[in-house]
Amino acid sequence: MSRTEAFCHARRTKACPCGGPASSCVEVLDGVWLLLVGRAPHSRVTLPQGPSPLDMVAVSHCRRGICLARHGEVNEVICPGESFVLRLAGQGRVDLEADFEGVIVLVNPDRLAGAPRSSLEEFDVDLEGLESALWGGGSGFRRLEGVPRVPHVLVELMDSSAGERGGYRRLKVIELLRELSVVGRADAGSDVPRSVGRANHERVAYRAQAIMTGNLETPVTIPALARACETSPTVLKQAFREVIGVPVYTWYRSYRIHEAARLLEDRERSIADVAAEVGYSNPSKFTKAFAACMGKTPSQWRASL
């Protein structure tokens, strides 16, 4: 079975915008395709696989592993818990590494705009705001930071059960488009209300991320992280899960291991040195954690580079 699967009862499109046999897409709305990527072993997948016949935009959330969003000459590393929008036209590409698990919603804005306006507007989808959000703020790429509803809906699409396929996922895609249109309206300067509680959760989650990535050599605990964020451990864990989409330690461990994988490219560094740089004083524990995350030991990973 291919690692790249779509789990929806909607009709299977003959002209998948990803292209190539490794991609299995389902068109859930006219001009919108859903692609769920599981954890089964697989080599790197590139989207689109060859020239795309359509002007596509990818809206994606990374749960585990890593992917690269390429726009022009710039490569953006997407880590667990992060979401982004990328225009795939021209030089836009998404490289899904072998350990990637996540969701990708592919949108063709032209076909979407050609749909009956009432079919989207009755769900409060602002088509002008949606168009603004889908073009990545003008650069063709944007990280979806500070907009927790979009990653939240993407995570719900990933977690929907087999019995909730067709209609449920179609509604979730419409909800995703609505939340993206809110982002677009905010770009245009519209007044978009946001609850105080949600804003506080965003502050806590992004502050926690900054602290965890600021000094990897010194591991941080949940209680210490909560104190630095001026909140309780319970609120920290709730806020991080709500905003980022994964538990604090899941994200933290994955970030450290993927940073270690990057450092292993420098063969002048010993594996013990790399372990210490990402906060592991015990090389054997580092090796075990690395293998659990990447599917290979550090030495095997380095040999495969």
GROMACS .gro file of C-alpha atoms in nm:
model
  305
    1MET     CA    1   0.000   0.000   0.000
    2SER     CA    2   0.128   0.345  -0.086
    3ARG     CA    3   0.225   0.561   0.208
    4THR     CA    4   0.042   0.854   0.058
    5GLU     CA    5  -0.330   0.786   0.097
    6ALA     CA    6  -0.654   0.979   0.098
    7PHE     CA    7  -0.924   0.846   0.326
    8CYS     CA    8  -1.238   1.005   0.186
    9HIS     CA    9  -1.547   0.859   0.016
   10ALA     CA   10  -1.569   1.151  -0.224
   11ARG     CA   11  -1.504   1.073  -0.588
   12ARG     CA   12  -1.147   0.998  -0.689
   13THR     CA   13  -1.024   1.247  -0.947
   14LYS     CA   14  -0.864   1.120  -1.269
   15ALA     CA   15  -0.634   1.421  -1.297
   16CYS     CA   16  -0.470   1.448  -0.958
   17PRO     CA   17  -0.295   1.785  -0.934
   18CYS     CA   18  -0.001   1.624  -0.754
   19GLY     CA   19   0.076   1.405  -1.055
   20GLY     CA   20   0.256   1.072  -1.049
   21PRO     CA   21   0.150   0.732  -0.911
   22ALA     CA   22   0.290   0.791  -0.560
   23SER     CA   23   0.021   1.049  -0.482
   24SER     CA   24  -0.335   0.944  -0.405
   25CYS     CA   25  -0.570   1.243  -0.390
   26VAL     CA   26  -0.942   1.281  -0.351
   27GLU     CA   27  -1.131   1.587  -0.472
   28VAL     CA   28  -1.363   1.680  -0.185
   29LEU     CA   29  -1.492   2.004  -0.338
   30ASP     CA   30  -1.470   2.142  -0.689
   31GLY     CA   31  -1.109   2.262  -0.703
   32VAL     CA   32  -1.007   2.130  -0.358
   33TRP     CA   33  -0.819   1.802  -0.303
   34LEU     CA   34  -0.736   1.626   0.024
   35LEU     CA   35  -0.411   1.437   0.078
   36LEU     CA   36  -0.337   1.260   0.409
   37VAL     CA   37   0.014   1.128   0.455
   38GLY     CA   38   0.066   0.843   0.703
   39ARG     CA   39   0.367   0.703   0.886
   40ALA     CA   40   0.438   0.389   0.680
   41PRO     CA   41   0.800   0.374   0.554
   42HIS     CA   42   0.851   0.563   0.232
   43SER     CA   43   1.112   0.753   0.040
   44ARG     CA   44   1.089   1.128  -0.009
   45VAL     CA   45   0.781   1.251  -0.194
   46THR     CA   46   0.784   1.572  -0.397
   47LEU     CA   47   0.469   1.768  -0.480
   48PRO     CA   48   0.388   1.835  -0.753
   49GLN     CA   49   0.556   1.541  -0.929
   50GLY     CA   50   0.624   1.713  -1.257
   51PRO     CA   51   0.457   2.020  -1.407
   52SER     CA   52   0.109   2.080  -1.267
   53PRO     CA   53  -0.163   2.156  -1.520
   54LEU     CA   54  -0.331   2.381  -1.265
   55ASP     CA   55  -0.224   2.684  -1.063
   56MET     CA   56  -0.229   2.509  -0.725
   57VAL     CA   57  -0.188   2.625  -0.366
   58ALA     CA   58  -0.093   2.382  -0.086
   59VAL     CA   59  -0.222   2.436   0.269
   60SER     CA   60  -0.040   2.194   0.498
   61HIS     CA   61   0.017   2.095   0.860
   62CYS     CA   62   0.313   1.886   0.978
   63ARG     CA   63   0.238   1.655   1.269
   64ARG     CA   64   0.559   1.450   1.272
   65GLY     CA   65   0.880   1.442   1.077
   66ILE     CA   66   0.980   1.726   0.852
   67CYS     CA   67   0.913   1.876   0.511
   68LEU     CA   68   1.066   2.147   0.296
   69ALA     CA   69   0.860   2.419   0.131
   70ARG     CA   70   1.051   2.558  -0.166
   71HIS     CA   71   0.961   2.890  -0.326
   72GLY     CA   72   1.205   3.039  -0.571
   73GLU     CA   73   1.556   3.000  -0.432
   74VAL     CA   74   1.435   2.977  -0.070
   75ASN     CA   75   1.390   2.650   0.121
   76GLU     CA   76   1.168   2.673   0.429
   77VAL     CA   77   1.207   2.394   0.688
   78ILE     CA   78   0.868   2.299   0.832
   79CYS     CA   79   0.888   2.132   1.174
   80PRO     CA   80   0.624   1.938   1.370
   81GLY     CA   81   0.333   2.155   1.478
   82GLU     CA   82   0.383   2.409   1.201
   83SER     CA   83   0.144   2.495   0.918
   84PHE     CA   84   0.196   2.688   0.597
   85VAL     CA   85   0.051   2.803   0.266
   86LEU     CA   86   0.260   2.763  -0.052
   87ARG     CA   87   0.182   2.845  -0.413
   88LEU     CA   88   0.295   2.548  -0.625
   89ALA     CA   89   0.304   2.733  -0.957
   90GLY     CA   90   0.645   2.802  -1.110
   91GLN     CA   91   0.921   2.689  -0.874
   92GLY     CA   92   0.698   2.611  -0.576
   93ARG     CA   93   0.754   2.259  -0.441
   94VAL     CA   94   0.690   2.062  -0.123
   95ASP     CA   95   0.939   1.787  -0.032
   96LEU     CA   96   0.798   1.540   0.221
   97GLU     CA   97   1.079   1.362   0.403
   98ALA     CA   98   1.054   0.989   0.472
   99ASP     CA   99   0.929   1.042   0.829
  100PHE     CA  100   0.668   1.306   0.744
  101GLU     CA  101   0.316   1.267   0.876
  102GLY     CA  102   0.064   1.536   0.804
  103VAL     CA  103  -0.214   1.670   0.587
  104ILE     CA  104  -0.207   1.868   0.264
  105VAL     CA  105  -0.510   2.044   0.119
  106LEU     CA  106  -0.453   2.139  -0.245
  107VAL     CA  107  -0.659   2.429  -0.377
  108ASN     CA  108  -0.706   2.554  -0.731
  109PRO     CA  109  -0.824   2.916  -0.672
  110ASP     CA  110  -0.952   2.958  -1.029
  111ARG     CA  111  -1.182   2.657  -1.008
  112LEU     CA  112  -1.288   2.749  -0.657
  113ALA     CA  113  -1.376   3.102  -0.766
  114GLY     CA  114  -1.582   2.957  -1.050
  115ALA     CA  115  -1.808   2.769  -0.810
  116PRO     CA  116  -2.149   2.920  -0.724
  117ARG     CA  117  -2.077   3.201  -0.478
  118SER     CA  118  -2.372   3.111  -0.258
  119SER     CA  119  -2.233   2.761  -0.196
  120LEU     CA  120  -1.937   2.910  -0.008
  121GLU     CA  121  -2.074   3.243   0.110
  122GLU     CA  122  -2.357   3.073   0.298
  123PHE     CA  123  -2.081   2.928   0.516
  124ASP     CA  124  -1.931   3.279   0.567
  125VAL     CA  125  -1.640   3.216   0.330
  126ASP     CA  126  -1.516   3.557   0.215
  127LEU     CA  127  -1.386   3.482  -0.135
  128GLU     CA  128  -1.175   3.799  -0.153
  129GLY     CA  129  -1.021   3.727   0.186
  130LEU     CA  130  -0.963   3.366   0.084
  131GLU     CA  131  -0.783   3.472  -0.233
  132SER     CA  132  -0.559   3.704  -0.029
  133ALA     CA  133  -0.469   3.424   0.215
  134LEU     CA  134  -0.402   3.168  -0.059
  135TRP     CA  135  -0.143   3.382  -0.233
  136GLY     CA  136   0.081   3.368   0.073
  137GLY     CA  137   0.078   3.738   0.150
  138GLY     CA  138   0.223   3.821  -0.192
  139SER     CA  139   0.543   3.611  -0.169
  140GLY     CA  140   0.384   3.277  -0.254
  141PHE     CA  141   0.466   3.139   0.093
  142ARG     CA  142   0.351   3.210   0.446
  143ARG     CA  143   0.377   3.034   0.778
  144LEU     CA  144   0.041   3.020   0.951
  145GLU     CA  145   0.158   3.161   1.285
  146GLY     CA  146  -0.076   3.334   1.524
  147VAL     CA  147  -0.384   3.186   1.354
  148PRO     CA  148  -0.454   2.873   1.561
  149ARG     CA  149  -0.790   2.793   1.405
  150VAL     CA  150  -0.633   2.696   1.070
  151PRO     CA  151  -0.390   2.436   1.215
  152HIS     CA  152  -0.670   2.317   1.444
  153VAL     CA  153  -0.899   2.240   1.149
  154LEU     CA  154  -0.613   2.070   0.962
  155VAL     CA  155  -0.549   1.849   1.266
  156GLU     CA  156  -0.921   1.764   1.283
  157LEU     CA  157  -0.906   1.655   0.919
  158MET     CA  158  -0.616   1.425   1.006
  159ASP     CA  159  -0.790   1.279   1.310
  160SER     CA  160  -1.133   1.219   1.157
  161SER     CA  161  -1.227   0.851   1.177
  162ALA     CA  162  -1.307   0.623   0.885
  163GLY     CA  163  -1.677   0.659   0.962
  164GLU     CA  164  -1.662   1.037   0.924
  165ARG     CA  165  -1.527   1.046   0.573
  166GLY     CA  166  -1.727   1.210   0.297
  167GLY     CA  167  -1.966   1.467   0.441
  168TYR     CA  168  -1.768   1.541   0.757
  169ARG     CA  169  -1.445   1.607   0.573
  170ARG     CA  170  -1.623   1.817   0.314
  171LEU     CA  171  -1.758   2.038   0.593
  172LYS     CA  172  -1.414   2.056   0.753
  173VAL     CA  173  -1.261   2.171   0.423
  174ILE     CA  174  -1.526   2.444   0.401
  175GLU     CA  175  -1.442   2.543   0.760
  176LEU     CA  176  -1.074   2.555   0.661
  177LEU     CA  177  -1.156   2.787   0.370
  178ARG     CA  178  -1.360   3.008   0.602
  179GLU     CA  179  -1.074   3.036   0.853
  180LEU     CA  180  -0.829   3.114   0.572
  181SER     CA  181  -1.062   3.389   0.452
  182VAL     CA  182  -1.047   3.536   0.804
  183VAL     CA  183  -0.666   3.541   0.772
  184GLY     CA  184  -0.700   3.718   0.439
  185ARG     CA  185  -0.934   3.980   0.583
  186ALA     CA  186  -0.684   4.042   0.862
  187ASP     CA  187  -0.413   4.096   0.599
  188ALA     CA  188  -0.636   4.358   0.441
  189GLY     CA  189  -0.674   4.537   0.772
  190SER     CA  190  -1.027   4.424   0.857
  191ASP     CA  191  -1.121   4.411   1.222
  192VAL     CA  192  -1.128   4.041   1.311
  193PRO     CA  193  -1.236   3.976   1.671
  194ARG     CA  194  -1.040   3.728   1.881
  195SER     CA  195  -1.113   3.608   2.232
  196VAL     CA  196  -0.885   3.709   2.518
  197GLY     CA  197  -0.844   3.343   2.617
  198ARG     CA  198  -0.732   3.238   2.271
  199ALA     CA  199  -0.493   3.532   2.241
  200ASN     CA  200  -0.339   3.437   2.576
  201HIS     CA  201  -0.296   3.076   2.463
  202GLU     CA  202  -0.117   3.195   2.152
  203ARG     CA  203   0.115   3.412   2.362
  204VAL     CA  204   0.198   3.118   2.590
  205ALA     CA  205   0.251   2.868   2.306
  206TYR     CA  206   0.478   3.089   2.095
  207ARG     CA  207   0.672   3.206   2.400
  208ALA     CA  208   0.728   2.839   2.492
  209GLN     CA  209   0.851   2.761   2.141
  210ALA     CA  210   1.098   3.051   2.153
  211ILE     CA  211   1.236   2.934   2.488
  212MET     CA  212   1.271   2.571   2.380
  213THR     CA  213   1.456   2.660   2.060
  214GLY     CA  214   1.671   2.931   2.218
  215ASN     CA  215   1.921   2.704   2.392
  216LEU     CA  216   1.902   2.337   2.297
  217GLU     CA  217   2.211   2.245   2.499
  218THR     CA  218   2.017   2.297   2.822
  219PRO     CA  219   1.699   2.084   2.831
  220VAL     CA  220   1.395   2.254   2.981
  221THR     CA  221   1.123   2.091   3.191
  222ILE     CA  222   0.750   2.161   3.175
  223PRO     CA  223   0.743   2.331   3.520
  224ALA     CA  224   1.040   2.554   3.432
  225LEU     CA  225   0.888   2.634   3.094
  226ALA     CA  226   0.556   2.723   3.256
  227ARG     CA  227   0.728   2.958   3.501
  228ALA     CA  228   0.912   3.131   3.217
  229CYS     CA  229   0.580   3.174   3.035
  230GLU     CA  230   0.418   3.304   3.355
  231THR     CA  231   0.151   3.036   3.362
  232SER     CA  232   0.080   2.694   3.512
  233PRO     CA  233   0.199   2.363   3.363
  234THR     CA  234  -0.163   2.267   3.294
  235VAL     CA  235  -0.239   2.587   3.102
  236LEU     CA  236   0.092   2.558   2.916
  237LYS     CA  237   0.011   2.206   2.795
  238GLN     CA  238  -0.345   2.303   2.700
  239ALA     CA  239  -0.233   2.617   2.518
  240PHE     CA  240   0.046   2.444   2.328
  241ARG     CA  241  -0.179   2.158   2.217
  242GLU     CA  242  -0.452   2.402   2.106
  243VAL     CA  243  -0.224   2.640   1.915
  244ILE     CA  244   0.052   2.412   1.780
  245GLY     CA  245  -0.150   2.094   1.745
  246VAL     CA  246   0.080   1.851   1.930
  247PRO     CA  247   0.189   1.806   2.294
  248VAL     CA  248   0.480   2.018   2.421
  249TYR     CA  249   0.729   1.734   2.464
  250THR     CA  250   0.635   1.573   2.133
  251TRP     CA  251   0.719   1.895   1.951
  252TYR     CA  252   1.030   1.962   2.164
  253ARG     CA  253   1.176   1.614   2.117
  254SER     CA  254   1.111   1.620   1.743
  255TYR     CA  255   1.267   1.965   1.705
  256ARG     CA  256   1.583   1.860   1.893
  257ILE     CA  257   1.620   1.540   1.691
  258HIS     CA  258   1.572   1.714   1.356
  259GLU     CA  259   1.827   1.977   1.457
  260ALA     CA  260   2.062   1.689   1.542
  261ALA     CA  261   2.001   1.540   1.197
  262ARG     CA  262   2.105   1.870   1.044
  263LEU     CA  263   2.419   1.888   1.261
  264LEU     CA  264   2.517   1.534   1.161
  265GLU     CA  265   2.580   1.662   0.809
  266ASP     CA  266   2.900   1.814   0.951
  267ARG     CA  267   3.127   1.510   0.970
  268GLU     CA  268   3.378   1.702   1.182
  269ARG     CA  269   3.133   1.677   1.471
  270SER     CA  270   3.131   1.353   1.667
  271ILE     CA  271   2.797   1.193   1.746
  272ALA     CA  272   2.857   1.261   2.115
  273ASP     CA  273   2.916   1.630   2.037
  274VAL     CA  274   2.595   1.648   1.835
  275ALA     CA  275   2.406   1.480   2.119
  276ALA     CA  276   2.537   1.739   2.366
  277GLU     CA  277   2.445   2.027   2.134
  278VAL     CA  278   2.081   1.923   2.141
  279GLY     CA  279   2.069   1.855   2.515
  280TYR     CA  280   2.153   1.484   2.547
  281SER     CA  281   2.435   1.419   2.795
  282ASN     CA  282   2.397   1.043   2.750
  283PRO     CA  283   2.488   0.934   2.393
  284SER     CA  284   2.304   0.603   2.426
  285LYS     CA  285   1.979   0.781   2.518
  286PHE     CA  286   2.036   1.015   2.225
  287THR     CA  287   2.084   0.720   1.989
  288LYS     CA  288   1.762   0.560   2.112
  289ALA     CA  289   1.563   0.884   2.079
  290PHE     CA  290   1.710   0.955   1.734
  291ALA     CA  291   1.626   0.607   1.604
  292ALA     CA  292   1.271   0.630   1.740
  293CYS     CA  293   1.215   0.959   1.558
  294MET     CA  294   1.412   0.914   1.235
  295GLY     CA  295   1.402   0.536   1.186
  296LYS     CA  296   1.784   0.512   1.184
  297THR     CA  297   2.061   0.548   1.440
  298PRO     CA  298   2.275   0.864   1.414
  299SER     CA  299   2.560   0.669   1.255
  300GLN     CA  300   2.324   0.508   1.002
  301TRP     CA  301   2.172   0.848   0.926
  302ARG     CA  302   2.514   1.002   0.868
  303ALA     CA  303   2.618   0.712   0.644
  304SER     CA  304   2.308   0.764   0.429
  305LEU     CA  305   2.383   1.132   0.363
   0.00000   0.00000   0.00000
